[in-house]
Amino acid sequence: MGDFDELKAAIEEEFPGWQVWRSDAGRWYATRSGDLSDAELQAGCAMTVAADDPAGLRGLLAEQTRQGRGDT
C-alpha cells in the first residue's frame, strides 16, 4: 500500500474527522474537519498536525485521540 491515495484513505478511515494531504515537498498533513473549543486548544488539541511520513502522521493523530478529541 504505497500509493498516496490508498494511504490517505486508510489514515482517514482510521482517524475519522481528519482530512489528510501531502505537500509538494512530501510532508504529510492532517486537519480537522470541524472547529475546536478554546478549552480543547488549551488542552493541547491541534487543528492541524504535520509529519515527515504516514507513520509519523498516524502517531500524531493517535496522540490527538489520547488527548480527548480524536474526531470532530
XYZ file of N, CA, C and O in Angstrom:
288
model
N 0.845 -1.186 0.000
C 0.000 0.000 0.000
C 0.887 1.245 0.000
O 0.975 1.970 0.955
N 1.566 1.508 -1.090
C 2.449 2.648 -1.148
C 1.869 3.839 -1.866
O 2.405 4.929 -1.821
N 0.759 3.657 -2.543
C 0.129 4.720 -3.301
C -0.469 5.761 -2.354
O -1.143 5.416 -1.387
N -0.250 7.043 -2.659
C -0.723 8.118 -1.780
C -2.221 8.021 -1.517
O -2.669 8.139 -0.370
N -3.019 7.827 -2.561
C -4.473 7.800 -2.370
C -4.899 6.680 -1.428
O -5.806 6.864 -0.614
N -4.243 5.540 -1.523
C -4.570 4.422 -0.628
C -4.161 4.729 0.806
O -4.907 4.453 1.749
N -2.967 5.288 0.968
C -2.503 5.653 2.313
C -3.409 6.719 2.925
O -3.785 6.632 4.093
N -3.757 7.728 2.138
C -4.641 8.805 2.596
C -5.976 8.224 3.060
O -6.459 8.542 4.149
N -6.581 7.373 2.235
C -7.872 6.781 2.577
C -7.777 5.933 3.850
O -8.675 5.982 4.697
N -6.705 5.189 4.001
C -6.536 4.343 5.185
C -6.415 5.188 6.449
O -7.016 4.873 7.484
N -5.652 6.269 6.385
C -5.486 7.139 7.557
C -6.804 7.827 7.892
O -7.201 7.902 9.061
N -7.507 8.327 6.885
C -8.786 8.998 7.138
C -9.825 8.020 7.681
O -10.683 8.419 8.478
N -9.758 6.768 7.283
C -10.680 5.769 7.831
C -10.329 5.448 9.285
O -11.207 5.286 10.126
N -9.028 5.390 9.568
C -8.569 5.087 10.927
C -8.853 6.238 11.887
O -9.102 6.021 13.072
N -8.808 7.463 11.369
C -8.997 8.664 12.191
C -10.099 9.538 11.576
O -9.820 10.531 10.904
N -11.361 9.182 11.807
C -12.473 9.971 11.258
C -12.420 11.412 11.768
O -11.973 11.678 12.880
N -12.871 12.331 10.940
C -12.880 13.737 11.330
C -11.619 14.478 10.921
O -11.488 15.666 11.198
N -10.695 13.785 10.272
C -9.449 14.390 9.805
C -9.359 14.280 8.286
O -9.720 13.255 7.717
N -8.852 15.327 7.651
C -8.591 15.323 6.217
C -7.079 15.336 6.023
O -6.376 16.165 6.597
N -6.594 14.407 5.201
C -5.160 14.202 5.009
C -4.724 14.727 3.643
O -5.446 14.572 2.660
N -3.559 15.334 3.593
C -2.957 15.727 2.322
C -1.442 15.702 2.449
O -0.897 15.593 3.542
N -0.775 15.801 1.318
C 0.687 15.817 1.297
C 1.133 17.037 0.512
O 0.607 17.328 -0.559
N 2.118 17.738 1.041
C 2.624 18.945 0.380
C 3.490 18.567 -0.820
O 3.905 17.415 -0.979
N 3.783 19.552 -1.652
C 4.674 19.334 -2.791
C 6.056 18.882 -2.344
O 6.760 18.189 -3.074
N 6.433 19.261 -1.120
C 7.737 18.868 -0.578
C 7.697 17.453 0.015
O 8.721 16.934 0.453
N 6.511 16.832 0.057
C 6.397 15.465 0.547
C 6.015 15.329 2.007
O 5.925 14.225 2.528
N 5.783 16.447 2.692
C 5.390 16.403 4.103
C 3.910 16.054 4.195
O 3.105 16.482 3.380
N 3.536 15.255 5.196
C 2.165 14.795 5.391
C 1.451 15.662 6.417
O 2.017 15.970 7.470
N 0.197 16.031 6.123
C -0.604 16.883 6.998
C -1.977 16.270 7.210
O -2.486 15.555 6.352
N -2.575 16.598 8.345
C -3.981 16.278 8.597
C -4.587 17.463 9.328
O -3.960 18.045 10.221
N -5.782 17.822 8.928
C -6.503 18.900 9.590
C -7.908 18.430 9.933
O -8.472 17.590 9.240
N -8.430 18.947 11.000
C -9.768 18.561 11.447
C -10.810 19.150 10.511
O -10.642 20.237 9.973
N -11.906 18.440 10.384
C -12.992 18.926 9.542
C -13.958 19.827 10.318
O -14.886 20.364 9.739
N -13.729 19.996 11.616
C -14.560 20.876 12.442
C -13.700 21.741 13.341
O -12.475 21.652 13.316
N -14.342 22.571 14.105
C -13.628 23.501 14.990
C -13.393 22.889 16.371
O -14.099 21.984 16.793
N -12.402 23.446 17.052
C -12.114 23.090 18.441
C -12.541 24.233 19.349
O -12.492 25.401 18.953
N -12.906 23.905 20.562
C -13.226 24.939 21.544
C -11.922 25.499 22.111
O -10.854 24.901 21.965
N -12.026 26.621 22.783
C -10.853 27.198 23.442
C -10.277 26.220 24.465
O -9.066 26.079 24.582
N -11.146 25.521 25.182
C -10.683 24.558 26.187
C -9.904 23.419 25.533
O -8.871 22.979 26.057
N -10.381 22.945 24.393
C -9.672 21.871 23.684
C -8.312 22.348 23.182
O -7.313 21.629 23.279
N -8.263 23.557 22.671
C -6.980 24.119 22.229
C -6.016 24.262 23.407
O -4.840 23.919 23.290
N -6.519 24.722 24.543
C -5.690 24.885 25.739
C -5.194 23.530 26.252
O -4.129 23.439 26.842
N -5.985 22.475 25.999
C -5.618 21.134 26.453
C -4.596 20.469 25.528
O -4.147 19.358 25.805
N -4.239 21.154 24.436
C -3.223 20.610 23.546
C -3.743 20.002 22.267
O -2.972 19.458 21.475
N -5.050 20.079 22.041
C -5.599 19.590 20.784
C -5.208 20.553 19.668
O -5.161 21.763 19.874
N -4.911 20.013 18.511
C -4.458 20.823 17.378
C -5.463 20.742 16.238
O -6.093 19.703 16.026
N -5.588 21.811 15.507
C -6.428 21.806 14.310
C -5.716 21.094 13.161
O -6.360 20.436 12.350
N -4.399 21.254 13.088
C -3.613 20.649 12.014
C -2.334 20.068 12.607
O -1.730 20.674 13.484
N -1.962 18.899 12.125
C -0.703 18.277 12.524
C 0.084 17.938 11.262
O -0.495 17.752 10.189
N 1.405 17.870 11.384
C 2.271 17.592 10.238
C 3.375 16.628 10.637
O 3.872 16.671 11.762
N 3.748 15.763 9.680
C 4.803 14.777 9.914
C 5.559 14.532 8.610
O 5.091 14.885 7.529
N 6.705 13.893 8.733
C 7.533 13.607 7.567
C 7.027 12.438 6.740
O 7.375 12.316 5.564
N 6.221 11.565 7.356
C 5.775 10.358 6.653
C 4.446 9.891 7.232
O 3.992 10.397 8.263
N 3.794 8.923 6.572
C 2.489 8.460 7.055
C 2.541 7.873 8.460
O 1.612 8.072 9.244
N 3.594 7.158 8.791
C 3.693 6.572 10.137
C 3.757 7.666 11.197
O 3.116 7.570 12.245
N 4.514 8.699 10.927
C 4.596 9.823 11.851
C 3.266 10.533 12.004
O 2.879 10.938 13.106
N 2.538 10.665 10.898
C 1.228 11.309 10.954
C 0.259 10.474 11.787
O -0.464 11.008 12.625
N 0.285 9.167 11.581
C -0.575 8.290 12.391
C -0.256 8.440 13.880
O -1.154 8.450 14.715
N 1.012 8.538 14.207
C 1.408 8.718 15.602
C 0.859 10.001 16.191
O 0.367 10.015 17.321
N 0.942 11.081 15.423
C 0.417 12.363 15.898
C -1.102 12.312 16.051
O -1.659 12.864 17.013
N -1.777 11.654 15.118
C -3.232 11.550 15.214
C -3.647 10.678 16.397
O -4.629 10.985 17.080
N -2.901 9.634 16.659
C -3.181 8.795 17.836
C -2.998 9.612 19.112
O -3.788 9.503 20.058
N -1.970 10.449 19.134
C -1.741 11.316 20.295
C -2.905 12.286 20.477
O -3.361 12.514 21.601
N -3.413 12.834 19.392
C -4.567 13.732 19.473
C -5.783 12.985 20.030
O -6.536 13.531 20.826
N -5.953 11.745 19.637
C -7.053 10.930 20.153
C -6.912 10.738 21.653
O -7.889 10.865 22.395
N -5.699 10.466 22.105
C -5.466 10.286 23.552
C -5.723 11.574 24.315
O -6.072 11.537 25.491
N -5.563 12.713 23.681
C -5.805 13.987 24.357
C -7.287 14.301 24.471
O -7.658 15.359 24.950
N -8.129 13.391 24.008
C -9.537 13.526 24.269
C -10.384 14.054 23.142
O -11.590 14.188 23.289
N -9.811 14.330 22.016
C -10.622 14.848 20.894
C -10.094 14.243 19.616
O -9.421 14.884 18.839
N -10.386 12.978 19.384
C -9.893 12.268 18.221
C -10.565 12.637 16.932
O -9.978 12.593 15.876
N -11.843 13.009 17.008
C -12.542 13.409 15.792
C -13.472 14.559 16.112
O -13.632 14.938 17.247
N -14.073 15.085 15.070
C -14.949 16.240 15.256
C -16.379 15.884 15.034
O -16.692 14.886 14.476
